[in-house]
Amino acid sequence: MHIARRSLLGALAGSAALGAVGLPAAGAAADDEAGGAAGDTAGADRVTAAGAAEAAAGPSAAAAAAALARLLPRHHRQVTFRTVPRTGGADAFRVTGGAGALVVAGTTPAVQLTGFHWYLRHTAHAHFSWNGAQTALPDRLPGVRTPLVKVANVTHRFALNDTSDGYTGPYREWDYWEREIDVLALHGYNEVLVYAGADAVYRRTFAEYGYGDAELRGWLPGPAHQPWWLLQNMSSFGGPVSGALLDRRVALAKRIVRRLRELGMTPVFPGYFGTVPPGFARRNPGARTVPQGNWGGFRRPDWLDPRTRHFGRVAGTFYRVQRELFGATSMYKMDLLHEGGKPGDVPVGEAAKAVEKALRAAHPKATWAILGWQENPRREIVDAVDNSRMLILDGISDHYPNVTDREADWGGTPYAFGSIWNFGGHTAMGANTPDWAALYDDWRTRNGSAMDGIALMPESADNNPAALALFSDLPWTDGPVALQEWFEQWPRYRYGGADAHAVRAWDVLRRTAYGTSRADRWSEPADGLFGARPDLAVSHAAAWSPRALRYDAEQFDRALPELLAVAPGMRRSSAYRYDLLDVTRQCVANRARLLLPRVKAAYDAGNRARFRELTHQWLIWMDLLEKAVATDTGHLLGRWIAEARSWGSSAAERDRLEYDAVSLLTTWGGRASANGGKLHDYANREWSGLVGGLYRLRWQTYFTELDAALTAHRKPKPVDWFALEDRWTRNHPAYPAKPSGDIVRVAREVAAKL
């Protein structure tokens, strides 16, 4: 630990005035003003004129109190929040007080919520998560014997992936986002990526450069596919979007941004790096564009040469429109030449300088956030710009074992230690937690470290609650995390008390699904084969997923009976029910990898009776999986569809939005992208409606054809899987949007069959 930070912690733990970060001693008066989220700029560069007065005063502790009233309506009056200045440069909190009279002081309202959540977990044995919560608390909240003090060990605590809006819930409403923001604040994050509303910024920007409104709305993809358009990978698919939908998305984005600012968190907006609609150079004489070729079977939008005066004009318009709609912020996300972008004859370093110049012209003190992914960012970019004003969000910290020296890779550019433990929204349990424990503190504290952040970047949020909690603890933990001890404590507040069966269940999970490492060059768990295009030798559903289970399935199975044996009084929370579902689902999903080689052996031997017996077992397991996931709202295709349709203002638009949402989970796009681009099933997930619908249809179709081939002593006829998938995506049965069944009963049924 750095000497300065060690001294600061010592000061915080004492009862004297805590001037190092402005935190008062217990019972001392506190100022309710603060400087806002880390890195925020002041005045007009942070918010619109209408919000300037609020920004000048800083976020109020009332925002934390309002959040707690939403989260714990029976207990919120027992907590007093105080906002104090960040005079030492680091975010910090301090929790003190007796039973029913707690005082939480922190540098922003979000940090105050982080402090309360640490108290809630470690003292009151309760918590909130993406997936379930445990809030069974006594009438009076327990007091704190020793002040609970934490100082953030990095400045930037960034949340959400560029793909989150697509894979997590492109048609979610404010009630979802309100809780999402609360949960991120409770877990210590201070920078949140906001892509909602970016479509309206582009629409208004290019209306000033010769494009009609219908033309622009046709260029914009449907909301489910918009993240990849913002990454300059594709356009149009899932559209056109209506003006009413765009206006509604603007209204939602404004609420998201307003809440983040109220809590002292930084909304991170997309910046402008050159994406233009078709024909820009033809409509704007003198402009120069560079064709970007294809991505995943889609034609990429053209890139406007950043060195030209046209780029400066468009960027200026973009940032002006964005400011008019949402105000300004202090961090802008831009991935120049992402995933195979082509610079043509444009020198990459000069392009980067021009992109930075346009950003600085609009927002002089802003930070350029860029994804560390594959070859991104190119060394020419970080060498050309003021890298002290750049933050690289490392997406492969826990992915590849040859990543060892980011200071050398990126020339000392500040970066955030990141994890992408989930791709496409796969429902698989697991994460490389040993890598987090081994690497985070070591990289942060070594001589010359440029690490000053952490980046929570699963491609889809709302999964793996243990991973969310553990990863989020890293910036608030002194020294390396002791994994065994952490997982022993996790079920205590996850379920509300000490239970030997819960501890044993999570020890199994620690050693299996959460015990994998980057040594095998993967950061996510293997997806399930029930969601794969059928083949007797298939090893993965998504093209870029692990080819084998990364732990022992039989060892994993031992967690289920232990969870079922947890004391009845600890089974009432939504947290317990979610975990029981997740373990049950994973146990069933793992059967496919154990069963498929036996199915293949029977087919290869020409043993029809054995083949029929095993394929019948396969379909029974699929039916059981469908039954399990139908018990949870978050695992319902019907809910996903209902959300999409609710945004349509006409029958035609509702159908179009449903196709946008469902295709993302199945074919992803047209035949060229599904097959040639290998995007089919990239977002496969074990959801009710998918398992019992498309996935079962595919495997039943396949097994029927193989059986017919065995009977006729011929080769099986090929199946046009895209045609089947596209037909189902466009014309599938209706699916319920509300859960059904009892996960405890289903889990017992599964446990009896293992």
Short mmCIF file of N, CA, C and O in Angstrom, two decimals, residues 308-365:
data_model
loop_
_atom_site.label_atom_id
_atom_site.label_comp_id
_atom_site.label_asym_id
_atom_site.label_seq_id
_atom_site.Cartn_x
_atom_site.Cartn_y
_atom_site.Cartn_z
N THR A 308 -9.56 16.83 -41.63
CA THR A 308 -10.18 17.84 -42.49
C THR A 308 -11.03 18.81 -41.68
O THR A 308 -11.47 18.53 -40.58
N ARG A 309 -11.27 19.99 -42.31
CA ARG A 309 -12.10 20.99 -41.64
C ARG A 309 -13.54 20.49 -41.48
O ARG A 309 -14.23 20.88 -40.55
N HIS A 310 -13.96 19.60 -42.38
CA HIS A 310 -15.32 19.05 -42.27
C HIS A 310 -15.47 18.26 -40.97
O HIS A 310 -16.53 18.32 -40.33
N PHE A 311 -14.44 17.52 -40.61
CA PHE A 311 -14.52 16.77 -39.36
C PHE A 311 -14.70 17.73 -38.18
O PHE A 311 -15.54 17.50 -37.29
N GLY A 312 -13.91 18.78 -38.15
CA GLY A 312 -14.02 19.74 -37.06
C GLY A 312 -15.41 20.35 -36.96
O GLY A 312 -15.95 20.54 -35.86
N ARG A 313 -16.01 20.64 -38.13
CA ARG A 313 -17.36 21.21 -38.13
C ARG A 313 -18.38 20.22 -37.60
O ARG A 313 -19.23 20.55 -36.78
N VAL A 314 -18.32 18.96 -38.10
CA VAL A 314 -19.29 17.95 -37.67
C VAL A 314 -19.12 17.66 -36.17
O VAL A 314 -20.12 17.57 -35.44
N ALA A 315 -17.88 17.52 -35.73
CA ALA A 315 -17.64 17.26 -34.32
C ALA A 315 -18.18 18.40 -33.46
O ALA A 315 -18.79 18.17 -32.40
N GLY A 316 -17.97 19.64 -33.91
CA GLY A 316 -18.49 20.78 -33.17
C GLY A 316 -20.01 20.75 -33.07
O GLY A 316 -20.59 21.05 -32.01
N THR A 317 -20.66 20.38 -34.19
CA THR A 317 -22.12 20.26 -34.17
C THR A 317 -22.55 19.15 -33.24
O THR A 317 -23.50 19.30 -32.45
N PHE A 318 -21.88 18.01 -33.32
CA PHE A 318 -22.20 16.85 -32.49
C PHE A 318 -22.15 17.21 -31.00
O PHE A 318 -23.10 16.96 -30.25
N TYR A 319 -21.06 17.81 -30.57
CA TYR A 319 -20.91 18.14 -29.15
C TYR A 319 -21.89 19.24 -28.73
O TYR A 319 -22.36 19.24 -27.58
N ARG A 320 -22.21 20.16 -29.63
CA ARG A 320 -23.19 21.20 -29.30
C ARG A 320 -24.58 20.58 -29.09
O ARG A 320 -25.26 20.87 -28.11
N VAL A 321 -24.97 19.72 -30.03
CA VAL A 321 -26.28 19.07 -29.92
C VAL A 321 -26.34 18.20 -28.67
O VAL A 321 -27.34 18.21 -27.93
N GLN A 322 -25.28 17.46 -28.42
CA GLN A 322 -25.24 16.60 -27.24
C GLN A 322 -25.38 17.41 -25.96
O GLN A 322 -26.11 17.03 -25.03
N ARG A 323 -24.68 18.56 -25.92
CA ARG A 323 -24.76 19.42 -24.74
C ARG A 323 -26.16 19.99 -24.57
O ARG A 323 -26.68 20.09 -23.46
N GLU A 324 -26.77 20.38 -25.70
CA GLU A 324 -28.13 20.92 -25.62
C GLU A 324 -29.12 19.90 -25.07
O GLU A 324 -30.05 20.25 -24.33
N LEU A 325 -28.92 18.63 -25.42
CA LEU A 325 -29.84 17.59 -24.98
C LEU A 325 -29.55 17.12 -23.55
O LEU A 325 -30.48 16.95 -22.75
N PHE A 326 -28.29 16.90 -23.23
CA PHE A 326 -27.94 16.22 -21.99
C PHE A 326 -26.94 16.97 -21.11
O PHE A 326 -26.55 16.47 -20.06
N GLY A 327 -26.51 18.14 -21.54
CA GLY A 327 -25.44 18.82 -20.82
C GLY A 327 -24.11 18.20 -21.19
O GLY A 327 -24.01 17.26 -21.98
N ALA A 328 -23.06 18.74 -20.64
CA ALA A 328 -21.71 18.23 -20.89
C ALA A 328 -21.30 17.32 -19.74
O ALA A 328 -21.93 17.29 -18.69
N THR A 329 -20.23 16.60 -19.95
CA THR A 329 -19.70 15.75 -18.89
C THR A 329 -18.18 15.81 -18.94
O THR A 329 -17.61 16.60 -19.71
N SER A 330 -17.52 14.99 -18.15
CA SER A 330 -16.07 15.08 -18.07
C SER A 330 -15.36 13.88 -18.69
O SER A 330 -14.14 13.79 -18.65
N MET A 331 -16.12 12.93 -19.26
CA MET A 331 -15.50 11.76 -19.89
C MET A 331 -16.31 11.35 -21.11
O MET A 331 -17.54 11.26 -21.05
N TYR A 332 -15.59 11.11 -22.22
CA TYR A 332 -16.22 10.73 -23.48
C TYR A 332 -15.56 9.46 -24.00
O TYR A 332 -14.34 9.36 -24.05
N LYS A 333 -16.37 8.50 -24.40
CA LYS A 333 -15.88 7.19 -24.83
C LYS A 333 -15.79 7.16 -26.35
O LYS A 333 -16.78 7.43 -27.04
N MET A 334 -14.62 6.85 -26.89
CA MET A 334 -14.42 6.77 -28.34
C MET A 334 -13.42 5.67 -28.64
O MET A 334 -12.34 5.62 -28.05
N ASP A 335 -13.80 4.77 -29.56
CA ASP A 335 -12.92 3.68 -29.98
C ASP A 335 -12.59 3.85 -31.44
O ASP A 335 -13.31 3.38 -32.33
N LEU A 336 -11.51 4.52 -31.69
CA LEU A 336 -11.07 4.83 -33.04
C LEU A 336 -10.61 3.56 -33.74
O LEU A 336 -9.76 2.83 -33.23
N LEU A 337 -11.22 3.25 -34.90
CA LEU A 337 -10.83 2.10 -35.73
C LEU A 337 -10.99 0.79 -34.95
O LEU A 337 -10.11 -0.07 -34.92
N HIS A 338 -12.13 0.63 -34.35
CA HIS A 338 -12.45 -0.52 -33.51
C HIS A 338 -12.63 -1.79 -34.34
O HIS A 338 -13.24 -1.77 -35.40
N GLU A 339 -12.11 -2.91 -33.85
CA GLU A 339 -12.29 -4.25 -34.42
C GLU A 339 -12.16 -4.26 -35.94
O GLU A 339 -13.10 -4.57 -36.67
N GLY A 340 -10.98 -3.91 -36.41
CA GLY A 340 -10.70 -4.00 -37.83
C GLY A 340 -10.99 -2.77 -38.65
O GLY A 340 -11.02 -2.83 -39.89
N GLY A 341 -11.21 -1.61 -37.99
CA GLY A 341 -11.41 -0.38 -38.74
C GLY A 341 -10.20 -0.07 -39.62
O GLY A 341 -9.06 -0.38 -39.26
N LYS A 342 -10.45 0.55 -40.75
CA LYS A 342 -9.39 0.75 -41.75
C LYS A 342 -9.02 2.24 -41.85
O LYS A 342 -9.86 3.05 -42.26
N PRO A 343 -7.79 2.58 -41.55
CA PRO A 343 -7.38 3.98 -41.67
C PRO A 343 -7.15 4.42 -43.10
O PRO A 343 -7.06 5.62 -43.38
N GLY A 344 -7.04 3.46 -44.05
CA GLY A 344 -6.71 3.84 -45.42
C GLY A 344 -5.36 4.53 -45.45
O GLY A 344 -4.39 4.04 -44.85
N ASP A 345 -5.27 5.68 -46.12
CA ASP A 345 -4.00 6.40 -46.17
C ASP A 345 -3.91 7.50 -45.11
O ASP A 345 -3.03 8.37 -45.18
N VAL A 346 -4.83 7.47 -44.14
CA VAL A 346 -4.82 8.47 -43.07
C VAL A 346 -3.86 8.02 -41.97
O VAL A 346 -4.05 6.94 -41.40
N PRO A 347 -2.83 8.79 -41.66
CA PRO A 347 -1.94 8.42 -40.56
C PRO A 347 -2.72 8.36 -39.24
O PRO A 347 -3.40 9.32 -38.86
N VAL A 348 -2.65 7.22 -38.55
CA VAL A 348 -3.47 7.01 -37.36
C VAL A 348 -3.16 8.03 -36.28
O VAL A 348 -4.06 8.56 -35.62
N GLY A 349 -1.88 8.34 -36.09
CA GLY A 349 -1.52 9.32 -35.07
C GLY A 349 -2.11 10.69 -35.35
O GLY A 349 -2.61 11.37 -34.45
N GLU A 350 -2.06 11.12 -36.62
CA GLU A 350 -2.63 12.42 -36.97
C GLU A 350 -4.14 12.42 -36.78
O GLU A 350 -4.73 13.42 -36.35
N ALA A 351 -4.79 11.30 -37.12
CA ALA A 351 -6.23 11.20 -36.92
C ALA A 351 -6.57 11.32 -35.44
O ALA A 351 -7.51 12.01 -35.06
N ALA A 352 -5.80 10.64 -34.60
CA ALA A 352 -6.05 10.69 -33.16
C ALA A 352 -5.90 12.11 -32.62
O ALA A 352 -6.70 12.57 -31.79
N LYS A 353 -4.87 12.82 -33.09
CA LYS A 353 -4.68 14.20 -32.66
C LYS A 353 -5.87 15.07 -33.04
O LYS A 353 -6.31 15.92 -32.26
N ALA A 354 -6.41 14.85 -34.24
CA ALA A 354 -7.55 15.65 -34.69
C ALA A 354 -8.81 15.33 -33.91
O ALA A 354 -9.60 16.23 -33.59
N VAL A 355 -9.01 14.03 -33.59
CA VAL A 355 -10.17 13.65 -32.76
C VAL A 355 -10.04 14.29 -31.38
O VAL A 355 -11.02 14.82 -30.84
N GLU A 356 -8.84 14.26 -30.83
CA GLU A 356 -8.62 14.88 -29.53
C GLU A 356 -8.81 16.39 -29.59
O GLU A 356 -9.41 17.00 -28.69
N LYS A 357 -8.35 17.01 -30.66
CA LYS A 357 -8.49 18.47 -30.80
C LYS A 357 -9.96 18.87 -30.80
O LYS A 357 -10.36 19.85 -30.15
N ALA A 358 -10.79 18.09 -31.50
CA ALA A 358 -12.23 18.40 -31.54
C ALA A 358 -12.85 18.22 -30.16
O ALA A 358 -13.72 19.02 -29.75
N LEU A 359 -12.43 17.19 -29.44
CA LEU A 359 -12.95 16.99 -28.08
C LEU A 359 -12.54 18.15 -27.19
O LEU A 359 -13.36 18.70 -26.43
N ARG A 360 -11.28 18.55 -27.28
CA ARG A 360 -10.79 19.64 -26.43
C ARG A 360 -11.47 20.98 -26.77
O ARG A 360 -11.70 21.80 -25.88
N ALA A 361 -11.78 21.18 -28.04
CA ALA A 361 -12.45 22.42 -28.43
C ALA A 361 -13.82 22.52 -27.76
O ALA A 361 -14.26 23.61 -27.39
N ALA A 362 -14.49 21.40 -27.62
CA ALA A 362 -15.82 21.40 -27.00
C ALA A 362 -15.75 21.26 -25.49
O ALA A 362 -16.52 21.89 -24.76
N HIS A 363 -14.80 20.45 -25.01
CA HIS A 363 -14.71 20.14 -23.58
C HIS A 363 -13.22 20.11 -23.18
O HIS A 363 -12.60 19.04 -23.16
N PRO A 364 -12.64 21.26 -22.88
CA PRO A 364 -11.19 21.35 -22.70
C PRO A 364 -10.61 20.41 -21.65
O PRO A 364 -9.47 19.95 -21.79
N LYS A 365 -11.35 20.11 -20.60
CA LYS A 365 -10.79 19.31 -19.51
C LYS A 365 -11.25 17.86 -19.52
O LYS A 365 -10.97 17.11 -18.59
#
